[in-house]
mmCIF file of N, CA, C and O in Angstrom:
data_model
loop_
_atom_site.group_PDB
_atom_site.id
_atom_site.type_symbol
_atom_site.label_atom_id
_atom_site.label_comp_id
_atom_site.label_asym_id
_atom_site.label_seq_id
_atom_site.Cartn_x
_atom_site.Cartn_y
_atom_site.Cartn_z
ATOM 1 N N MET A 67 -10.733 -4.758 -20.939
ATOM 2 C CA MET A 67 -10.757 -6.209 -20.782
ATOM 3 C C MET A 67 -9.997 -6.581 -19.511
ATOM 4 O O MET A 67 -8.845 -6.201 -19.331
ATOM 5 N N LYS A 68 -10.633 -7.335 -18.659
ATOM 6 C CA LYS A 68 -9.999 -7.761 -17.416
ATOM 7 C C LYS A 68 -9.037 -8.916 -17.694
ATOM 8 O O LYS A 68 -9.375 -9.865 -18.378
ATOM 9 N N LYS A 69 -7.837 -8.795 -17.133
ATOM 10 C CA LYS A 69 -6.826 -9.840 -17.313
ATOM 11 C C LYS A 69 -7.149 -11.017 -16.384
ATOM 12 O O LYS A 69 -7.658 -10.831 -15.292
ATOM 13 N N PRO A 70 -6.829 -12.238 -16.785
ATOM 14 C CA PRO A 70 -7.146 -13.412 -15.969
ATOM 15 C C PRO A 70 -6.210 -13.606 -14.776
ATOM 16 O O PRO A 70 -6.408 -14.493 -13.983
ATOM 17 N N TYR A 71 -5.196 -12.765 -14.655
ATOM 18 C CA TYR A 71 -4.238 -12.920 -13.574
ATOM 19 C C TYR A 71 -3.770 -11.544 -13.115
ATOM 20 O O TYR A 71 -3.935 -10.548 -13.819
ATOM 21 N N LYS A 72 -3.196 -11.498 -11.918
ATOM 22 C CA LYS A 72 -2.668 -10.243 -11.387
ATOM 23 C C LYS A 72 -1.379 -9.867 -12.098
ATOM 24 O O LYS A 72 -0.624 -10.726 -12.534
ATOM 25 N N GLN A 73 -1.140 -8.572 -12.164
ATOM 26 C CA GLN A 73 0.131 -8.092 -12.688
ATOM 27 C C GLN A 73 1.202 -8.400 -11.639
ATOM 28 O O GLN A 73 1.003 -8.126 -10.457
ATOM 29 N N PRO A 74 2.344 -8.969 -12.015
ATOM 30 C CA PRO A 74 3.352 -9.378 -11.031
ATOM 31 C C PRO A 74 4.253 -8.218 -10.559
ATOM 32 O O PRO A 74 5.474 -8.335 -10.519
ATOM 33 N N VAL A 75 3.621 -7.092 -10.227
ATOM 34 C CA VAL A 75 4.335 -5.920 -9.737
ATOM 35 C C VAL A 75 3.554 -5.379 -8.551
ATOM 36 O O VAL A 75 2.327 -5.327 -8.586
ATOM 37 N N SER A 76 4.269 -5.005 -7.483
ATOM 38 C CA SER A 76 3.564 -4.485 -6.317
ATOM 39 C C SER A 76 4.267 -3.256 -5.765
ATOM 40 O O SER A 76 5.398 -2.947 -6.147
ATOM 41 N N VAL A 77 3.565 -2.565 -4.865
ATOM 42 C CA VAL A 77 4.109 -1.380 -4.205
ATOM 43 C C VAL A 77 4.164 -1.628 -2.704
ATOM 44 O O VAL A 77 3.416 -2.433 -2.163
ATOM 45 N N LEU A 78 5.054 -0.903 -2.065
ATOM 46 C CA LEU A 78 5.183 -0.927 -0.613
ATOM 47 C C LEU A 78 5.153 0.521 -0.150
ATOM 48 O O LEU A 78 5.954 1.337 -0.616
ATOM 49 N N VAL A 79 4.228 0.855 0.740
ATOM 50 C CA VAL A 79 4.115 2.204 1.278
ATOM 51 C C VAL A 79 4.576 2.152 2.731
ATOM 52 O O VAL A 79 4.005 1.420 3.538
ATOM 53 N N VAL A 80 5.614 2.907 3.048
ATOM 54 C CA VAL A 80 6.126 2.958 4.413
ATOM 55 C C VAL A 80 5.771 4.328 4.989
ATOM 56 O O VAL A 80 6.287 5.346 4.525
ATOM 57 N N MET A 81 4.881 4.341 5.968
ATOM 58 C CA MET A 81 4.508 5.601 6.626
ATOM 59 C C MET A 81 5.299 5.696 7.923
ATOM 60 O O MET A 81 5.341 4.745 8.697
ATOM 61 N N TYR A 82 5.908 6.862 8.146
ATOM 62 C CA TYR A 82 6.721 7.041 9.345
ATOM 63 C C TYR A 82 6.658 8.487 9.810
ATOM 64 O O TYR A 82 6.318 9.389 9.045
ATOM 65 N N THR A 83 6.990 8.696 11.075
ATOM 66 C CA THR A 83 7.026 10.042 11.638
ATOM 67 C C THR A 83 8.462 10.539 11.669
ATOM 68 O O THR A 83 9.399 9.764 11.466
ATOM 69 N N ARG A 84 8.610 11.799 11.967
ATOM 70 C CA ARG A 84 9.961 12.363 12.089
ATOM 71 C C ARG A 84 10.734 11.726 13.238
ATOM 72 O O ARG A 84 11.952 11.760 13.266
ATOM 73 N N ARG A 85 10.029 11.173 14.195
ATOM 74 C CA ARG A 85 10.693 10.512 15.328
ATOM 75 C C ARG A 85 11.073 9.068 15.014
ATOM 76 O O ARG A 85 11.594 8.358 15.868
ATOM 77 N N GLY A 86 10.782 8.627 13.797
ATOM 78 C CA GLY A 86 11.169 7.276 13.408
ATOM 79 C C GLY A 86 10.121 6.212 13.700
ATOM 80 O O GLY A 86 10.393 5.027 13.562
ATOM 81 N N GLU A 87 8.914 6.611 14.082
ATOM 82 C CA GLU A 87 7.840 5.640 14.298
ATOM 83 C C GLU A 87 7.313 5.195 12.939
ATOM 84 O O GLU A 87 7.187 6.002 12.019
ATOM 85 N N VAL A 88 7.011 3.910 12.806
ATOM 86 C CA VAL A 88 6.578 3.349 11.533
ATOM 87 C C VAL A 88 5.198 2.718 11.702
ATOM 88 O O VAL A 88 4.934 2.030 12.689
ATOM 89 N N LEU A 89 4.316 2.972 10.731
ATOM 90 C CA LEU A 89 2.985 2.375 10.752
ATOM 91 C C LEU A 89 3.072 0.922 10.321
ATOM 92 O O LEU A 89 3.592 0.609 9.244
ATOM 93 N N LEU A 90 2.584 0.023 11.146
ATOM 94 C CA LEU A 90 2.457 -1.389 10.802
ATOM 95 C C LEU A 90 1.011 -1.793 10.994
ATOM 96 O O LEU A 90 0.363 -1.373 11.951
ATOM 97 N N LEU A 91 0.509 -2.616 10.099
ATOM 98 C CA LEU A 91 -0.861 -3.100 10.163
ATOM 99 C C LEU A 91 -0.872 -4.542 10.633
ATOM 100 O O LEU A 91 -0.115 -5.365 10.122
ATOM 101 N N ARG A 92 -1.725 -4.825 11.594
ATOM 102 C CA ARG A 92 -1.828 -6.203 12.076
ATOM 103 C C ARG A 92 -2.761 -6.982 11.162
ATOM 104 O O ARG A 92 -3.879 -6.560 10.894
ATOM 105 N N ARG A 93 -2.290 -8.098 10.701
ATOM 106 C CA ARG A 93 -3.081 -8.930 9.791
ATOM 107 C C ARG A 93 -4.199 -9.638 10.531
ATOM 108 O O ARG A 93 -4.070 -9.964 11.702
ATOM 109 N N LYS A 94 -5.279 -9.897 9.826
ATOM 110 C CA LYS A 94 -6.376 -10.668 10.410
ATOM 111 C C LYS A 94 -5.988 -12.135 10.525
ATOM 112 O O LYS A 94 -6.327 -12.798 11.486
ATOM 113 N N SER A 95 -5.290 -12.611 9.501
ATOM 114 C CA SER A 95 -4.908 -14.016 9.498
ATOM 115 C C SER A 95 -3.554 -14.163 8.824
ATOM 116 O O SER A 95 -3.410 -13.751 7.658
ATOM 117 N N PRO A 96 -2.598 -14.677 9.486
ATOM 118 C CA PRO A 96 -2.543 -15.007 10.908
ATOM 119 C C PRO A 96 -2.416 -13.725 11.739
ATOM 120 O O PRO A 96 -1.746 -12.773 11.332
ATOM 121 N N ALA A 97 -3.060 -13.716 12.876
ATOM 122 C CA ALA A 97 -3.190 -12.509 13.699
ATOM 123 C C ALA A 97 -1.875 -12.028 14.306
ATOM 124 O O ALA A 97 -1.780 -10.893 14.730
ATOM 125 N N ASP A 98 -0.882 -12.863 14.346
ATOM 126 C CA ASP A 98 0.389 -12.436 14.953
ATOM 127 C C ASP A 98 1.391 -11.933 13.907
ATOM 128 O O ASP A 98 2.561 -11.781 14.193
ATOM 129 N N PHE A 99 0.920 -11.620 12.706
ATOM 130 C CA PHE A 99 1.772 -11.067 11.654
ATOM 131 C C PHE A 99 1.440 -9.593 11.456
ATOM 132 O O PHE A 99 0.289 -9.192 11.527
ATOM 133 N N TRP A 100 2.475 -8.807 11.197
ATOM 134 C CA TRP A 100 2.337 -7.373 10.972
ATOM 135 C C TRP A 100 2.936 -7.038 9.611
ATOM 136 O O TRP A 100 3.849 -7.714 9.150
ATOM 137 N N GLN A 101 2.428 -5.977 8.976
ATOM 138 C CA GLN A 101 2.964 -5.606 7.668
ATOM 139 C C GLN A 101 2.746 -4.119 7.406
ATOM 140 O O GLN A 101 1.939 -3.472 8.054
ATOM 141 N N SER A 102 3.456 -3.609 6.411
ATOM 142 C CA SER A 102 3.242 -2.253 5.918
ATOM 143 C C SER A 102 2.107 -2.289 4.907
ATOM 144 O O SER A 102 1.618 -3.354 4.534
ATOM 145 N N VAL A 103 1.715 -1.123 4.425
ATOM 146 C CA VAL A 103 0.716 -1.033 3.364
ATOM 147 C C VAL A 103 1.359 -1.533 2.074
ATOM 148 O O VAL A 103 2.436 -1.086 1.696
ATOM 149 N N THR A 104 0.721 -2.490 1.430
ATOM 150 C CA THR A 104 1.229 -3.044 0.177
ATOM 151 C C THR A 104 0.073 -3.256 -0.790
ATOM 152 O O THR A 104 -1.093 -3.207 -0.399
ATOM 153 N N GLY A 105 0.403 -3.510 -2.029
ATOM 154 C CA GLY A 105 -0.629 -3.824 -2.992
ATOM 155 C C GLY A 105 -0.064 -4.121 -4.361
ATOM 156 O O GLY A 105 0.992 -3.618 -4.732
ATOM 157 N N SER A 106 -0.778 -4.942 -5.090
ATOM 158 C CA SER A 106 -0.395 -5.267 -6.463
ATOM 159 C C SER A 106 -0.934 -4.205 -7.402
ATOM 160 O O SER A 106 -2.039 -3.690 -7.195
ATOM 161 N N LEU A 107 -0.159 -3.885 -8.430
ATOM 162 C CA LEU A 107 -0.631 -2.947 -9.437
ATOM 163 C C LEU A 107 -1.759 -3.581 -10.226
ATOM 164 O O LEU A 107 -1.693 -4.765 -10.583
ATOM 165 N N GLU A 108 -2.780 -2.790 -10.482
ATOM 166 C CA GLU A 108 -3.831 -3.235 -11.382
ATOM 167 C C GLU A 108 -3.381 -2.904 -12.799
ATOM 168 O O GLU A 108 -2.529 -2.044 -13.008
ATOM 169 N N TRP A 109 -3.921 -3.596 -13.778
ATOM 170 C CA TRP A 109 -3.531 -3.367 -15.165
ATOM 171 C C TRP A 109 -3.839 -1.936 -15.557
ATOM 172 O O TRP A 109 -4.914 -1.416 -15.281
ATOM 173 N N GLY A 110 -2.854 -1.244 -16.150
ATOM 174 C CA GLY A 110 -3.019 0.133 -16.581
ATOM 175 C C GLY A 110 -2.801 1.153 -15.473
ATOM 176 O O GLY A 110 -3.004 2.344 -15.679
ATOM 177 N N GLU A 111 -2.396 0.713 -14.304
ATOM 178 C CA GLU A 111 -2.202 1.588 -13.149
ATOM 179 C C GLU A 111 -0.708 1.834 -12.940
ATOM 180 O O GLU A 111 0.108 0.945 -13.109
ATOM 181 N N THR A 112 -0.365 3.056 -12.541
ATOM 182 C CA THR A 112 1.030 3.372 -12.231
ATOM 183 C C THR A 112 1.321 2.987 -10.782
ATOM 184 O O THR A 112 0.392 2.841 -9.976
ATOM 185 N N PRO A 113 2.595 2.826 -10.419
ATOM 186 C CA PRO A 113 2.919 2.554 -9.016
ATOM 187 C C PRO A 113 2.380 3.640 -8.080
ATOM 188 O O PRO A 113 1.919 3.354 -6.980
ATOM 189 N N TRP A 114 2.433 4.891 -8.515
ATOM 190 C CA TRP A 114 1.937 6.001 -7.709
ATOM 191 C C TRP A 114 0.428 5.844 -7.447
ATOM 192 O O TRP A 114 -0.045 6.022 -6.332
ATOM 193 N N GLN A 115 -0.328 5.491 -8.474
ATOM 194 C CA GLN A 115 -1.768 5.278 -8.316
ATOM 195 C C GLN A 115 -2.044 4.095 -7.394
ATOM 196 O O GLN A 115 -2.952 4.140 -6.564
ATOM 197 N N ALA A 116 -1.258 3.040 -7.525
ATOM 198 C CA ALA A 116 -1.434 1.865 -6.662
ATOM 199 C C ALA A 116 -1.139 2.203 -5.210
ATOM 200 O O ALA A 116 -1.819 1.719 -4.305
ATOM 201 N N ALA A 117 -0.142 3.044 -4.972
ATOM 202 C CA ALA A 117 0.189 3.456 -3.613
ATOM 203 C C ALA A 117 -0.959 4.243 -2.999
ATOM 204 O O ALA A 117 -1.344 4.012 -1.850
ATOM 205 N N HIS A 118 -1.539 5.159 -3.751
ATOM 206 C CA HIS A 118 -2.693 5.926 -3.264
ATOM 207 C C HIS A 118 -3.869 5.006 -2.948
ATOM 208 O O HIS A 118 -4.498 5.121 -1.898
ATOM 209 N N ARG A 119 -4.167 4.098 -3.879
ATOM 210 C CA ARG A 119 -5.282 3.177 -3.697
ATOM 211 C C ARG A 119 -5.053 2.273 -2.491
ATOM 212 O O ARG A 119 -5.938 2.080 -1.647
ATOM 213 N N GLY A 120 -3.845 1.725 -2.377
ATOM 214 C CA GLY A 120 -3.540 0.840 -1.260
ATOM 215 C C GLY A 120 -3.622 1.551 0.081
ATOM 216 O O GLY A 120 -4.129 1.005 1.058
ATOM 217 N N LEU A 121 -3.125 2.782 0.128
ATOM 218 C CA LEU A 121 -3.182 3.544 1.370
ATOM 219 C C LEU A 121 -4.628 3.773 1.801
ATOM 220 O O LEU A 121 -4.971 3.593 2.964
ATOM 221 N N GLU A 122 -5.478 4.131 0.847
ATOM 222 C CA GLU A 122 -6.886 4.355 1.186
ATOM 223 C C GLU A 122 -7.581 3.056 1.589
ATOM 224 O O GLU A 122 -8.292 3.005 2.587
ATOM 225 N N GLN A 123 -7.360 1.991 0.833
ATOM 226 C CA GLN A 123 -8.025 0.715 1.122
ATOM 227 C C GLN A 123 -7.602 0.123 2.462
ATOM 228 O O GLN A 123 -8.417 -0.435 3.185
ATOM 229 N N GLU A 124 -6.336 0.245 2.800
ATOM 230 C CA GLU A 124 -5.828 -0.434 3.989
ATOM 231 C C GLU A 124 -5.833 0.415 5.253
ATOM 232 O O GLU A 124 -5.776 -0.127 6.348
ATOM 233 N N THR A 125 -5.904 1.756 5.101
ATOM 234 C CA THR A 125 -5.885 2.610 6.299
ATOM 235 C C THR A 125 -7.115 3.490 6.425
ATOM 236 O O THR A 125 -7.370 4.037 7.487
ATOM 237 N N GLY A 126 -7.835 3.689 5.335
ATOM 238 C CA GLY A 126 -8.983 4.584 5.353
ATOM 239 C C GLY A 126 -8.612 6.033 5.086
ATOM 240 O O GLY A 126 -9.477 6.901 5.051
ATOM 241 N N VAL A 127 -7.324 6.330 4.872
ATOM 242 C CA VAL A 127 -6.902 7.686 4.536
ATOM 243 C C VAL A 127 -7.403 7.968 3.120
ATOM 244 O O VAL A 127 -6.961 7.311 2.174
ATOM 245 N N PRO A 128 -8.339 8.934 2.947
ATOM 246 C CA PRO A 128 -8.972 9.124 1.642
ATOM 247 C C PRO A 128 -8.089 9.745 0.572
ATOM 248 O O PRO A 128 -8.272 9.491 -0.594
ATOM 249 N N ASP A 129 -7.140 10.579 0.936
ATOM 250 C CA ASP A 129 -6.277 11.190 -0.059
ATOM 251 C C ASP A 129 -4.852 11.144 0.458
ATOM 252 O O ASP A 129 -4.449 11.979 1.258
ATOM 253 N N GLY A 130 -4.122 10.164 -0.009
ATOM 254 C CA GLY A 130 -2.777 9.965 0.494
ATOM 255 C C GLY A 130 -1.747 10.924 -0.047
ATOM 256 O O GLY A 130 -0.584 10.848 0.328
ATOM 257 N N SER A 131 -2.156 11.875 -0.904
ATOM 258 C CA SER A 131 -1.170 12.740 -1.528
ATOM 259 C C SER A 131 -0.390 13.570 -0.497
ATOM 260 O O SER A 131 0.753 13.924 -0.738
ATOM 261 N N SER A 132 -0.995 13.886 0.628
ATOM 262 C CA SER A 132 -0.261 14.662 1.635
ATOM 263 C C SER A 132 0.726 13.789 2.392
ATOM 264 O O SER A 132 1.599 14.294 3.076
ATOM 265 N N PHE A 133 0.598 12.483 2.270
ATOM 266 C CA PHE A 133 1.485 11.562 2.961
ATOM 267 C C PHE A 133 2.556 10.975 2.047
ATOM 268 O O PHE A 133 3.649 10.697 2.461
ATOM 269 N N LEU A 134 2.209 10.774 0.785
ATOM 270 C CA LEU A 134 3.129 10.127 -0.141
ATOM 271 C C LEU A 134 4.085 11.164 -0.711
ATOM 272 O O LEU A 134 3.664 12.189 -1.248
ATOM 273 N N THR A 135 5.371 10.911 -0.581
ATOM 274 C CA THR A 135 6.351 11.898 -1.004
ATOM 275 C C THR A 135 7.226 11.452 -2.162
ATOM 276 O O THR A 135 7.927 12.260 -2.722
ATOM 277 N N GLY A 136 7.235 10.195 -2.509
ATOM 278 C CA GLY A 136 8.081 9.786 -3.627
ATOM 279 C C GLY A 136 8.154 8.298 -3.788
ATOM 280 O O GLY A 136 7.669 7.549 -2.959
ATOM 281 N N THR A 137 8.777 7.901 -4.869
ATOM 282 C CA THR A 137 8.952 6.485 -5.166
ATOM 283 C C THR A 137 10.409 6.240 -5.504
ATOM 284 O O THR A 137 11.136 7.152 -5.873
ATOM 285 N N THR A 138 10.815 5.009 -5.377
ATOM 286 C CA THR A 138 12.173 4.644 -5.775
ATOM 287 C C THR A 138 12.124 3.490 -6.731
ATOM 288 O O THR A 138 11.162 2.811 -6.845
#
């Protein structure tokens, strides 16, 4: 059964290199805003699953498991 509202929990995925470079995504609207990969949890989804889904949806990386190392 689909819930009528979003679950009020979200994830933040911070991708970075060993040199300290951080991936930021430029928003379409407003175009002068930048953000990390984020997403709201879907009902029945774990934060880890939401992070994988968000990474794929927002960057096109099909399997984020090699990039995702942990949660806090």
